[in-house]
């Protein structure tokens, strides 16, 4: 984390090339500093045994346990036909459960001598199942002899650190490597300003590193963690504060709507009143648009809370002020959908330059990669001349050929699907930096928003518009209760008989190319011995079986864009009863007459994704129904996750549950995974206070010293966080 030579020393010089190579390839550790920031995952106490009862399947684990018994068996095999094959079975226990270890062939001799009943050791290996029992095959192990001088020294103190390890490098070998480099911790330059550290009673960085790797008491661990969490939160918040500060210095054209312009005309025609939330958020946006530096705002709202309406009013305000607005959507289906709904909402106000267009009208154009050459040429011309005030498109908008007359606002829909380069490339198309509005339908807890989108001001829409109906969600345990699944298809038929429509969602497509990819099975698939259900197979089975006689159609990502659009149009027009689809319908698809959704293999989807999918029903006046079909057993974490989704419609609550169940790395995007800058100590949900306080401190420091000239160690830490490949860290795409 800093450029002090001792900490920049390559590991191969200190630990030797073989160990250094494994650390670099499997753990992403290259320097002494990297290794010092590879913290223990947990600690074992000498007198305390791990819970063998809670071992995760198919994961690399380290356990501390006692040998209960050891038996050597001989058997005949192709290699040892005379019954001379040897297998050593060792049972270890920790009071909570028992676990079998197995060793074969020549590998039995050493453990047979060493692993005698009563012996205590650390064992590391991958948990597998054999004969319905958990086992470790050929685990690495390290005996814990409390008396030998060397062991006592190595495992100094009563607490044994257990490190995130790999099959190639066990936890205790990482521990030994750390003992070698630990003296260098004294050289660590401290990024926290002295007054801040002292004011909060935090230990110095060298002391924190010593205590995290060689704690003598639990209090040592707590002190170290408190300090290291502050480092992560503070350095990240300083980076974000500097970005906000720099953005605030940029010039932008203020965009104020005219009192008698297109926005006023649009508002006059609205057949409904805006919700209180929509009005409040619109005011925040209009205030930002009227300033002379670029707006950077995150608009997050529940599925169906009316974000598109808020974004459209912002775009019309910019058109009023003589500028253009671009909306960037992640998929062609979504871009077409937005284009259709925007032109429908605007009516003749979207027919600028055409017969029948209103006086204040502008042109709304669509730009996607698969458009015909003539339509594309016309769209590009309309943008360059300023004829089109609003453009809606996919990343085709970013291409060099696309020129704007005067780009004033960029609206990015579903930001987590766009990388920073794409967002910046579009922003770069304005003569001056345009205003930016980012929309996300995956509600983000406040603390995550502060960590991930810290350079954006946040607006939240948490009310549903009037006329929206509640959605009832139920888990359908297909394996335990097959008749529940049969009832689910009856419910779909009942909805169709009432004149409504339904979605059936599957995790994969099911054509040949897809089948090849599906061969790489995840541990869950292995456990279930079947690939996830596919759209093409499911549609065929339903049309022949439980939904025979209904109009069933399919939609998936590998269909040509025109075919996708045609299917969506038929579904929207009510010519299809049941649409069997992949998650391409996850965002933006708006068919108010669709009231039921059956999600097959629901356990294969994340919590936020299920919530997004569910938001496609109940968009009209009839109540929505969402059935989550799973074969996972009652007690499994997957079932708990589905029960959580079924129990609440509050997206913010679900996003907390989602975060608690997944690692932050997933949430903070790929820019973090596998890089030194990932959050190792900070848990964004548990450490809300630290993040909020760090943000305040960071803002204060950056306001008084934007270039951090008085804080060289903090600058160094920032450079380590933001070297070129990690610049994206601030803008998780």
XYZ file of C-alpha atoms in Angstrom:
733
model
C 0.000 0.000 0.000
C 2.947 2.331 -0.076
C 6.261 2.897 -1.784
C 8.620 2.324 1.124
C 11.289 0.047 -0.381
C 10.950 -2.671 2.306
C 7.274 -3.083 1.501
C 7.811 -2.917 -2.264
C 10.349 -5.751 -2.103
C 9.211 -8.567 -4.482
C 8.246 -11.741 -2.601
C 10.511 -13.902 -4.742
C 13.522 -12.178 -3.207
C 12.267 -12.789 0.309
C 10.498 -16.166 0.123
C 12.098 -17.790 -2.902
C 10.719 -18.158 -6.439
C 8.535 -21.269 -5.905
C 6.444 -19.883 -3.017
C 6.332 -16.411 -4.616
C 4.991 -17.886 -7.868
C 2.104 -19.644 -6.092
C 1.306 -16.488 -4.093
C 1.263 -14.372 -7.255
C -0.802 -16.796 -9.351
C -3.310 -17.978 -6.767
C -3.590 -15.124 -4.269
C -2.563 -12.072 -6.325
C 0.244 -11.239 -3.862
C 3.449 -9.843 -5.379
C 5.235 -7.716 -2.780
C 5.960 -7.776 0.941
C 3.296 -5.075 1.357
C 0.710 -7.242 -0.452
C 1.442 -10.154 1.876
C 1.196 -7.976 4.993
C -2.273 -6.921 3.817
C -3.371 -10.554 3.336
C -5.274 -10.771 6.610
C -6.369 -13.889 8.493
C -9.925 -14.948 7.743
C -10.417 -16.062 11.345
C -8.469 -17.372 14.346
C -8.420 -20.735 16.087
C -7.797 -20.992 19.782
C -5.579 -23.778 21.038
C -8.251 -25.104 23.321
C -11.093 -24.614 20.894
C -12.020 -26.951 18.060
C -13.565 -25.862 14.753
C -17.073 -26.934 13.947
C -16.740 -29.861 11.612
C -20.533 -29.862 11.541
C -20.561 -26.644 9.481
C -18.078 -27.537 6.733
C -18.964 -26.087 3.316
C -19.036 -28.518 0.390
C -16.416 -28.275 -2.321
C -14.432 -25.536 -0.572
C -10.859 -25.490 0.584
C -10.962 -25.548 4.392
C -8.555 -25.516 7.306
C -9.672 -27.250 10.518
C -8.058 -27.869 13.875
C -9.081 -31.262 15.290
C -8.031 -34.349 17.203
C -7.484 -37.832 15.767
C -10.158 -40.220 17.123
C -8.960 -43.340 15.313
C -6.838 -44.446 12.352
C -7.201 -47.691 10.379
C -5.063 -49.095 7.574
C -6.950 -51.231 5.019
C -5.489 -53.340 2.225
C -7.419 -53.978 -0.974
C -6.970 -55.365 -4.471
C -6.953 -52.962 -7.426
C -5.723 -52.873 -11.024
C -2.443 -51.398 -9.794
C -2.105 -53.790 -6.849
C -3.867 -57.003 -7.970
C -2.560 -59.106 -5.080
C -4.441 -57.176 -2.450
C -1.482 -54.941 -1.680
C -3.242 -51.636 -2.266
C -3.302 -49.578 0.949
C -5.833 -47.063 2.215
C -5.504 -45.199 5.490
C -8.768 -43.926 7.005
C -8.386 -41.435 9.830
C -11.382 -40.097 11.763
C -10.945 -36.684 13.346
C -13.300 -34.985 15.785
C -13.800 -31.561 17.258
C -16.733 -32.109 19.576
C -19.279 -30.786 17.052
C -18.844 -33.498 14.459
C -16.577 -36.087 12.907
C -14.777 -36.069 9.564
C -13.051 -38.817 7.659
C -9.596 -38.317 6.113
C -8.338 -40.775 3.486
C -4.806 -41.414 2.219
C -3.884 -43.904 -0.538
C -0.866 -45.778 -1.844
C 2.590 -44.571 -0.909
C 0.933 -41.539 0.709
C -0.202 -43.611 3.723
C 3.201 -44.180 5.400
C 3.888 -40.758 6.927
C 0.351 -40.118 8.259
C 0.139 -43.712 9.526
C 3.166 -43.007 11.749
C 2.144 -39.477 12.769
C -1.644 -39.382 13.037
C -2.095 -41.520 16.134
C -5.289 -41.307 18.229
C -5.164 -38.277 20.521
C -2.855 -36.284 18.199
C -3.976 -32.694 17.494
C -3.222 -31.073 14.152
C -4.335 -28.560 11.565
C -5.746 -30.209 8.438
C -6.328 -28.497 5.087
C -8.048 -29.822 1.988
C -11.148 -29.762 -0.194
C -14.338 -31.127 1.315
C -15.959 -33.824 -0.823
C -18.666 -36.447 -0.321
C -18.040 -40.193 -0.471
C -20.719 -42.736 0.460
C -22.897 -39.824 1.634
C -20.279 -38.789 4.204
C -18.021 -35.742 4.153
C -14.337 -36.449 3.725
C -10.958 -34.858 2.974
C -8.822 -36.874 0.565
C -5.045 -36.539 1.052
C -5.278 -33.412 3.223
C -2.132 -31.493 4.069
C -1.616 -31.347 7.831
C 0.588 -29.725 10.460
C 0.905 -31.353 13.891
C 0.321 -29.086 16.873
C 2.816 -30.180 19.489
C 2.479 -27.591 22.218
C 5.915 -28.484 23.637
C 8.356 -28.223 20.719
C 10.202 -24.881 20.771
C 9.788 -24.207 17.042
C 6.025 -24.828 17.022
C 5.425 -22.650 20.052
C 7.403 -19.886 18.363
C 5.597 -20.290 15.034
C 2.144 -20.295 16.534
C 3.084 -17.548 18.983
C 0.329 -16.820 21.466
C -2.748 -18.908 21.910
C -4.468 -17.656 18.743
C -3.728 -19.423 15.463
C -4.455 -17.223 12.402
C -6.289 -19.075 9.592
C -5.557 -17.402 6.239
C -7.526 -17.459 3.000
C -5.586 -20.304 1.365
C -5.510 -22.406 -1.794
C -4.894 -26.066 -2.546
C -1.350 -25.109 -3.551
C -0.560 -23.185 -0.378
C -1.988 -24.126 3.019
C -2.878 -21.575 5.666
C 0.043 -22.468 7.929
C 2.558 -22.036 5.098
C 1.144 -18.545 4.516
C 1.489 -18.012 8.277
C 5.156 -19.005 8.171
C 5.783 -16.704 5.177
C 4.192 -13.886 7.152
C 6.474 -14.497 10.125
C 9.363 -13.917 7.691
C 8.093 -10.561 6.405
C 6.460 -9.274 9.603
C 9.495 -7.225 10.735
C 8.981 -5.082 7.582
C 5.627 -3.912 9.019
C 7.622 -1.349 11.043
C 8.383 0.385 7.723
C 4.713 0.847 6.741
C 3.923 4.521 6.036
C 0.726 5.528 7.783
C -1.954 6.974 5.446
C -4.140 8.293 8.296
C -3.333 11.863 9.345
C -2.009 11.916 12.940
C -4.768 14.110 14.452
C -7.485 11.918 12.892
C -5.868 8.722 14.205
C -5.333 10.086 17.696
C -8.787 11.673 17.828
C -10.374 8.311 17.140
C -8.051 6.327 19.397
C -6.728 4.140 16.565
C -3.390 2.279 16.748
C -0.635 3.028 14.205
C -0.464 1.020 10.976
C 2.699 -0.942 11.947
C 1.092 -1.884 15.258
C -2.163 -2.907 13.518
C -0.275 -5.174 11.086
C 1.616 -6.847 13.945
C -1.554 -7.378 15.947
C -3.610 -8.746 13.058
C -0.974 -11.391 12.210
C 0.353 -12.190 15.719
C -2.357 -11.377 18.211
C -1.825 -12.347 21.833
C -5.399 -11.585 22.863
C -8.777 -11.062 21.244
C -8.477 -7.378 22.142
C -5.393 -7.211 19.851
C -7.493 -8.490 16.953
C -10.276 -5.979 17.623
C -7.815 -3.053 17.780
C -6.133 -4.132 14.555
C -9.419 -4.628 12.717
C -10.805 -1.270 13.831
C -7.692 0.439 12.479
C -7.485 -1.495 9.180
C -11.174 -0.915 8.452
C -10.559 2.810 8.819
C -7.688 2.625 6.337
C -9.854 0.988 3.693
C -12.851 3.252 4.225
C -10.817 6.435 4.455
C -8.525 5.916 1.459
C -11.504 4.990 -0.729
C -13.559 7.957 0.507
C -10.635 10.350 -0.111
C -10.437 9.057 -3.689
C -14.172 9.634 -4.145
C -14.052 13.054 -2.430
C -11.256 14.137 -4.789
C -13.324 13.032 -7.746
C -16.361 14.988 -6.505
C -14.113 17.996 -5.893
C -12.620 17.797 -9.399
C -16.068 17.398 -11.007
C -17.344 20.443 -9.128
C -14.582 22.527 -10.799
C -15.689 21.534 -14.332
C -17.803 24.006 -16.300
C -21.219 22.972 -17.623
C -24.016 24.780 -19.417
C -26.899 25.477 -16.997
C -30.122 24.021 -18.442
C -33.358 25.604 -17.199
C -36.760 24.624 -18.624
C -38.911 27.389 -20.201
C -42.203 28.086 -18.421
C -44.094 27.559 -21.718
C -41.857 24.920 -23.293
C -42.063 21.209 -24.108
C -41.842 20.142 -20.425
C -44.839 22.306 -19.475
C -46.779 20.968 -22.484
C -45.911 17.377 -21.495
C -46.921 17.915 -17.843
C -50.277 19.428 -18.925
C -51.166 16.257 -20.804
C -50.212 13.725 -18.124
C -53.285 11.552 -17.461
C -52.203 11.054 -13.823
C -50.537 13.067 -11.082
C -46.894 12.432 -10.211
C -46.213 10.838 -6.843
C -44.817 13.000 -4.056
C -41.480 11.162 -4.500
C -41.357 11.806 -8.255
C -42.019 15.516 -7.688
C -39.358 15.810 -4.974
C -36.688 13.971 -7.008
C -37.520 16.016 -10.119
C -36.982 19.223 -8.122
C -33.533 17.951 -6.986
C -32.632 17.165 -10.598
C -33.884 20.502 -11.974
C -31.889 22.349 -9.301
C -28.727 20.439 -10.371
C -29.369 21.065 -14.079
C -29.620 24.807 -13.437
C -26.060 25.050 -12.018
C -22.931 25.779 -14.022
C -21.086 22.571 -13.112
C -22.145 19.076 -14.209
C -24.812 17.201 -12.279
C -23.719 13.732 -11.121
C -26.774 12.085 -9.655
C -27.751 8.475 -8.917
C -31.500 7.865 -9.126
C -32.383 4.629 -7.441
C -35.860 3.366 -7.027
C -37.996 0.347 -6.569
C -38.975 -1.679 -9.607
C -41.904 0.239 -11.067
C -41.488 3.402 -8.989
C -41.568 5.571 -12.123
C -37.864 6.320 -12.699
C -38.377 6.513 -16.478
C -40.962 9.279 -16.021
C -38.511 11.282 -13.841
C -35.705 10.760 -16.383
C -37.958 11.794 -19.300
C -38.954 15.051 -17.546
C -35.244 15.790 -16.967
C -34.544 15.166 -20.678
C -37.411 17.463 -21.700
C -36.088 20.217 -19.408
C -32.741 20.026 -21.263
C -34.472 20.078 -24.675
C -36.357 23.196 -23.465
C -33.001 24.826 -22.758
C -31.792 24.162 -26.309
C -29.755 21.019 -25.536
C -29.989 17.342 -26.392
C -30.400 14.345 -24.087
C -29.126 10.799 -24.600
C -30.377 7.707 -22.791
C -28.015 4.738 -22.735
C -29.644 1.303 -22.237
C -27.755 -1.969 -21.680
C -29.574 -4.115 -24.283
C -31.336 -3.629 -27.612
C -34.593 -5.026 -26.199
C -34.460 -2.415 -23.458
C -33.474 0.446 -25.810
C -36.411 -0.392 -28.112
C -38.721 -0.707 -25.117
C -37.660 2.708 -23.742
C -37.994 4.283 -27.189
C -41.498 2.882 -27.549
C -42.664 3.971 -24.086
C -41.087 7.466 -24.368
C -42.679 8.149 -27.765
C -46.040 6.832 -26.468
C -45.850 9.034 -23.353
C -44.921 12.102 -25.431
C -47.452 11.555 -28.240
C -47.264 14.360 -30.855
C -44.565 16.099 -28.773
C -42.203 13.413 -30.138
C -42.999 14.248 -33.763
C -40.781 17.267 -34.293
C -40.551 18.261 -37.971
C -43.330 15.832 -38.923
C -46.893 16.370 -40.074
C -49.159 16.410 -37.044
C -46.307 17.240 -34.656
C -47.083 19.675 -31.830
C -45.645 23.224 -31.869
C -43.075 22.463 -29.184
C -42.288 18.975 -30.500
C -38.828 17.479 -30.840
C -37.644 14.322 -32.552
C -36.979 11.148 -30.495
C -34.603 8.793 -32.326
C -33.443 5.243 -31.636
C -29.861 4.172 -32.319
C -28.794 0.514 -31.970
C -26.118 -1.660 -33.556
C -28.518 -3.738 -35.648
C -30.400 -0.887 -37.393
C -30.500 -0.786 -41.177
C -28.026 1.560 -42.900
C -30.636 4.071 -44.092
C -32.369 4.406 -40.697
C -28.988 4.709 -39.028
C -27.825 7.458 -41.418
C -31.013 9.440 -40.774
C -30.641 9.060 -36.973
C -26.994 10.232 -37.091
C -28.015 13.222 -39.231
C -30.819 14.173 -36.815
C -28.341 14.102 -33.905
C -25.669 16.145 -35.681
C -28.115 18.874 -36.781
C -29.911 19.025 -33.434
C -33.205 18.018 -35.094
C -33.451 15.169 -32.551
C -33.662 16.459 -28.983
C -33.711 12.958 -27.468
C -31.824 9.832 -28.511
C -32.245 6.420 -26.919
C -29.711 3.752 -27.736
C -27.289 1.023 -26.734
C -23.510 1.399 -26.620
C -23.810 2.121 -30.376
C -24.231 5.725 -29.128
C -20.597 5.751 -28.040
C -19.095 5.061 -31.471
C -16.871 7.712 -33.043
C -19.305 8.404 -35.887
C -21.967 9.672 -33.473
C -21.843 13.477 -33.242
C -24.220 15.617 -31.204
C -25.252 19.187 -31.939
C -25.255 20.093 -28.213
C -25.322 17.191 -25.747
C -26.624 18.493 -22.397
C -27.665 15.384 -20.432
C -26.681 11.717 -20.373
C -29.085 9.283 -18.677
C -27.541 5.854 -18.027
C -30.059 3.106 -17.311
C -28.962 0.158 -15.169
C -25.503 1.559 -14.485
C -24.081 -1.686 -13.087
C -24.008 -3.018 -16.642
C -21.821 -0.222 -17.973
C -18.111 0.197 -17.468
C -16.524 3.528 -16.732
C -15.037 3.821 -20.229
C -18.488 3.668 -21.813
C -19.929 6.228 -19.443
C -17.014 8.604 -19.977
C -16.960 8.108 -23.760
C -20.546 9.313 -23.984
C -19.876 12.190 -21.599
C -16.962 13.179 -23.851
C -19.363 13.864 -26.744
C -20.552 17.159 -25.260
C -18.799 20.447 -26.122
C -18.664 20.926 -22.359
C -19.190 18.061 -19.878
C -22.906 17.164 -19.980
C -24.990 16.570 -16.863
C -25.199 12.893 -15.819
C -28.132 10.957 -14.348
C -27.537 7.293 -13.507
C -30.600 5.115 -12.867
C -30.567 1.789 -11.085
C -33.511 -0.473 -10.322
C -31.498 -2.585 -7.916
C -31.981 -0.732 -4.664
C -28.666 -0.196 -2.926
C -28.394 0.272 0.841
C -27.214 3.812 1.621
C -23.829 2.639 2.799
C -23.157 0.693 -0.409
C -24.214 3.684 -2.466
C -21.714 5.775 -0.497
C -18.935 3.244 -1.109
C -19.616 2.389 -4.722
C -21.223 5.532 -6.114
C -19.556 7.944 -3.738
C -18.960 10.420 -6.555
C -22.705 10.733 -7.195
C -25.407 12.528 -5.226
C -28.220 10.081 -4.483
C -31.988 10.430 -5.002
C -34.345 7.656 -3.907
C -37.837 6.851 -5.215
C -39.469 4.514 -2.745
C -43.181 5.056 -3.439
C -45.086 3.081 -6.055
C -47.317 5.121 -8.397
C -51.077 4.965 -7.786
C -52.790 2.066 -9.545
C -49.848 -0.309 -9.091
C -50.903 -3.615 -7.598
C -49.252 -5.668 -4.879
C -47.395 -8.824 -5.928
C -47.906 -12.049 -3.966
C -44.804 -14.282 -3.974
C -44.646 -17.959 -2.972
C -41.907 -20.601 -2.937
C -42.863 -23.815 -4.793
C -40.757 -26.725 -3.435
C -40.967 -28.954 -6.537
C -38.910 -31.854 -5.117
C -40.633 -32.067 -1.689
C -44.137 -31.337 -2.990
C -44.577 -32.089 -6.722
C -48.336 -31.334 -6.498
C -47.417 -27.691 -5.686
C -45.786 -27.428 -9.131
C -48.862 -28.909 -10.810
C -50.962 -26.307 -8.963
C -48.581 -23.550 -10.210
C -49.404 -24.416 -13.850
C -53.127 -24.453 -12.980
C -52.729 -20.922 -11.556
C -51.106 -19.808 -14.843
C -54.092 -21.239 -16.775
C -56.519 -19.447 -14.434
C -54.776 -16.095 -15.065
C -54.939 -16.657 -18.849
C -58.647 -17.588 -18.599
C -59.221 -14.218 -16.885
C -57.704 -12.568 -19.977
C -54.236 -12.011 -18.472
C -50.757 -13.204 -19.534
C -47.812 -14.891 -17.824
C -44.016 -15.201 -17.920
C -42.011 -18.376 -17.283
C -38.322 -17.626 -16.619
C -35.498 -20.179 -16.998
C -31.758 -19.824 -16.247
C -30.461 -20.840 -19.676
C -31.398 -20.980 -23.360
C -30.830 -24.643 -24.239
C -29.521 -24.598 -27.809
C -26.396 -26.594 -28.705
C -23.868 -23.815 -28.122
C -25.467 -23.254 -24.758
C -25.305 -26.948 -23.951
C -21.548 -26.947 -24.509
C -21.112 -24.103 -22.067
C -23.307 -25.841 -19.519
C -20.838 -28.725 -19.281
C -18.690 -26.717 -16.856
C -20.800 -27.510 -13.841
C -20.877 -25.561 -10.626
C -20.708 -27.429 -7.287
C -24.477 -27.000 -6.920
C -25.052 -28.584 -10.332
C -22.767 -31.441 -9.392
C -24.731 -31.932 -6.204
C -27.992 -32.020 -8.133
C -26.624 -33.950 -11.113
C -28.603 -31.895 -13.634
C -27.980 -28.704 -15.591
C -30.247 -25.682 -15.023
C -33.570 -25.738 -16.851
C -33.564 -24.288 -20.364
C -36.055 -22.017 -22.178
C -36.341 -24.111 -25.354
C -36.937 -27.448 -23.545
C -39.295 -25.938 -20.963
C -41.392 -24.138 -23.605
C -41.801 -27.372 -25.571
C -42.733 -29.417 -22.464
C -45.255 -26.809 -21.275
C -46.874 -26.445 -24.706
C -47.270 -30.246 -24.941
C -48.169 -30.769 -21.274
C -49.607 -28.570 -18.511
C -50.154 -25.488 -20.736
C -51.376 -27.328 -23.864
C -53.763 -25.198 -25.892
C -52.309 -21.870 -24.705
C -50.266 -19.621 -27.026
C -46.680 -20.162 -25.792
C -43.690 -18.273 -27.260
C -39.990 -17.917 -26.372
C -37.581 -14.985 -25.919
C -33.833 -15.156 -25.261
C -30.664 -13.136 -25.777
C -29.319 -14.993 -28.818
C -32.342 -14.353 -31.026
C -31.834 -11.774 -33.822
C -32.905 -8.296 -32.585
C -35.845 -8.086 -35.028
C -37.184 -11.445 -33.816
C -36.864 -10.335 -30.179
C -38.700 -7.129 -30.950
C -41.431 -8.997 -32.851
C -41.999 -11.400 -29.920
C -42.170 -8.501 -27.435
C -44.635 -6.656 -29.674
C -46.849 -9.777 -29.974
C -46.717 -10.283 -26.203
C -47.501 -6.601 -25.520
C -50.419 -6.807 -27.992
C -51.851 -9.822 -26.135
C -51.235 -12.287 -28.995
C -49.100 -14.533 -26.738
C -50.477 -16.038 -23.493
C -47.258 -17.337 -21.939
C -43.754 -16.033 -22.677
C -40.956 -18.460 -21.747
C -37.802 -16.335 -21.438
C -34.334 -15.941 -19.969
C -33.512 -12.888 -17.865
C -33.655 -10.630 -20.963
C -37.006 -9.537 -19.509
C -35.332 -8.522 -16.229
C -35.414 -4.766 -16.773
C -37.610 -2.318 -18.586
C -40.156 -4.751 -20.063
C -43.562 -3.236 -19.393
C -46.707 -5.283 -20.174
C -49.419 -4.245 -17.684
C -51.626 -7.220 -18.667
C -48.986 -9.761 -17.508
C -50.023 -10.796 -13.989
C -48.208 -14.087 -13.284
C -44.580 -15.180 -13.340
C -43.144 -18.646 -12.684
C -39.373 -18.639 -12.116
C -37.893 -22.109 -12.691
C -34.756 -23.110 -10.718
C -35.232 -19.864 -8.791
C -32.311 -20.788 -6.509
C -29.953 -20.173 -9.472
C -30.712 -16.431 -9.407
C -29.493 -13.766 -6.983
C -31.864 -12.001 -4.604
C -31.737 -8.676 -6.493
C -32.299 -10.434 -9.812
C -35.387 -12.243 -8.492
C -36.729 -8.925 -7.207
C -36.093 -7.309 -10.605
C -37.798 -10.158 -12.470
C -40.788 -10.114 -10.137
C -41.228 -6.404 -10.903
C -42.378 -7.315 -14.423
C -45.818 -8.414 -13.094
C -48.432 -6.398 -11.218
C -47.761 -3.379 -13.445
C -51.471 -2.894 -14.175
C -54.543 -2.779 -11.972
C -54.778 -6.579 -11.424
C -52.680 -8.073 -8.589
C -49.440 -9.848 -9.531
C -48.369 -13.389 -8.653
C -44.764 -14.664 -8.588
C -43.996 -18.366 -8.010
C -40.390 -19.317 -7.156
C -39.860 -22.947 -8.167
C -36.921 -24.822 -6.598
C -35.743 -28.352 -5.900
C -33.462 -27.275 -3.069
C -34.171 -28.884 0.341
C -35.988 -27.020 3.106
C -32.931 -26.279 5.286
C -30.585 -25.103 2.493
C -29.273 -21.492 2.306
C -30.834 -21.297 -1.190
C -34.292 -21.921 0.281
C -33.714 -19.313 3.004
C -32.819 -16.831 0.272
C -36.039 -17.620 -1.637
C -38.119 -17.375 1.558
C -36.628 -13.904 2.125
C -37.658 -12.804 -1.384
C -41.168 -14.214 -0.901
C -41.556 -12.482 2.474
C -40.964 -8.843 1.460
C -41.447 -6.492 -1.494
C -38.996 -3.974 -0.015
C -36.054 -3.872 -2.414
C -33.831 -2.055 0.084
C -34.422 -4.760 2.693
C -33.704 -7.472 0.096
C -30.514 -5.781 -1.039
C -29.274 -5.878 2.562
C -30.058 -9.603 2.777
C -28.348 -10.109 -0.579
C -25.249 -8.285 0.605
C -25.072 -10.181 3.861
C -25.210 -13.482 1.977
C -22.734 -12.577 -0.761
C -19.259 -11.161 -0.476
C -18.797 -7.456 -1.054
C -16.534 -8.214 -4.013
C -19.604 -9.276 -5.967
C -21.384 -6.076 -5.100
C -18.530 -3.700 -5.709
C -18.044 -5.116 -9.167
C -15.253 -6.831 -11.014
C -12.994 -3.821 -10.742
C -12.329 -5.021 -7.229
C -12.099 -8.752 -7.538
C -8.574 -10.041 -7.483
C -6.906 -6.661 -7.050
C -5.115 -5.301 -4.027
C -7.698 -2.593 -3.754
C -10.551 -4.938 -2.874
C -12.135 -4.444 0.511
C -10.561 -7.045 2.744
C -11.472 -5.853 6.182
C -14.421 -3.537 5.582
C -17.913 -5.053 5.383
C -20.099 -2.420 3.800
C -23.249 -3.449 5.657
C -21.723 -3.969 9.105
C -19.430 -0.954 8.991
C -21.924 1.741 8.034
C -20.719 4.084 10.767
C -17.065 3.809 9.763
C -17.946 4.525 6.113
C -20.118 7.539 7.003
C -17.481 8.998 9.350
C -14.682 8.340 6.854
C -16.680 10.148 4.187
C -17.029 13.238 6.404
C -13.326 13.237 7.329
C -12.346 12.744 3.672
C -14.523 15.616 2.484
C -13.029 17.901 5.153
C -9.434 17.009 4.254
C -9.959 17.292 0.474
C -11.706 20.673 0.847
C -8.676 22.122 2.650
C -5.935 20.277 0.704
C -7.255 18.873 -2.623
C -3.828 17.689 -3.805
C -2.929 16.207 -0.380
C 0.363 18.100 -0.404
C 0.547 18.029 3.381
C -0.188 14.279 3.520
C 2.402 12.424 1.398
C 1.711 8.996 2.972
C -1.995 9.335 2.095
C -1.058 10.270 -1.486
C 1.089 7.129 -1.697
C -1.786 4.963 -0.435
C -4.098 6.559 -3.007
C -1.645 5.882 -5.823
C -1.557 2.226 -4.793
C -5.360 2.143 -4.868
C -5.626 3.984 -8.162
C -2.843 2.819 -10.400
C -4.038 2.757 -14.001
C -5.874 -0.542 -14.055
C -7.650 0.347 -10.829
C -8.906 3.759 -11.909
C -12.173 1.957 -12.606
C -12.395 1.096 -8.923
C -14.266 4.331 -8.383
C -16.818 3.650 -11.066
C -17.915 0.071 -10.775
C -19.305 -0.733 -14.157
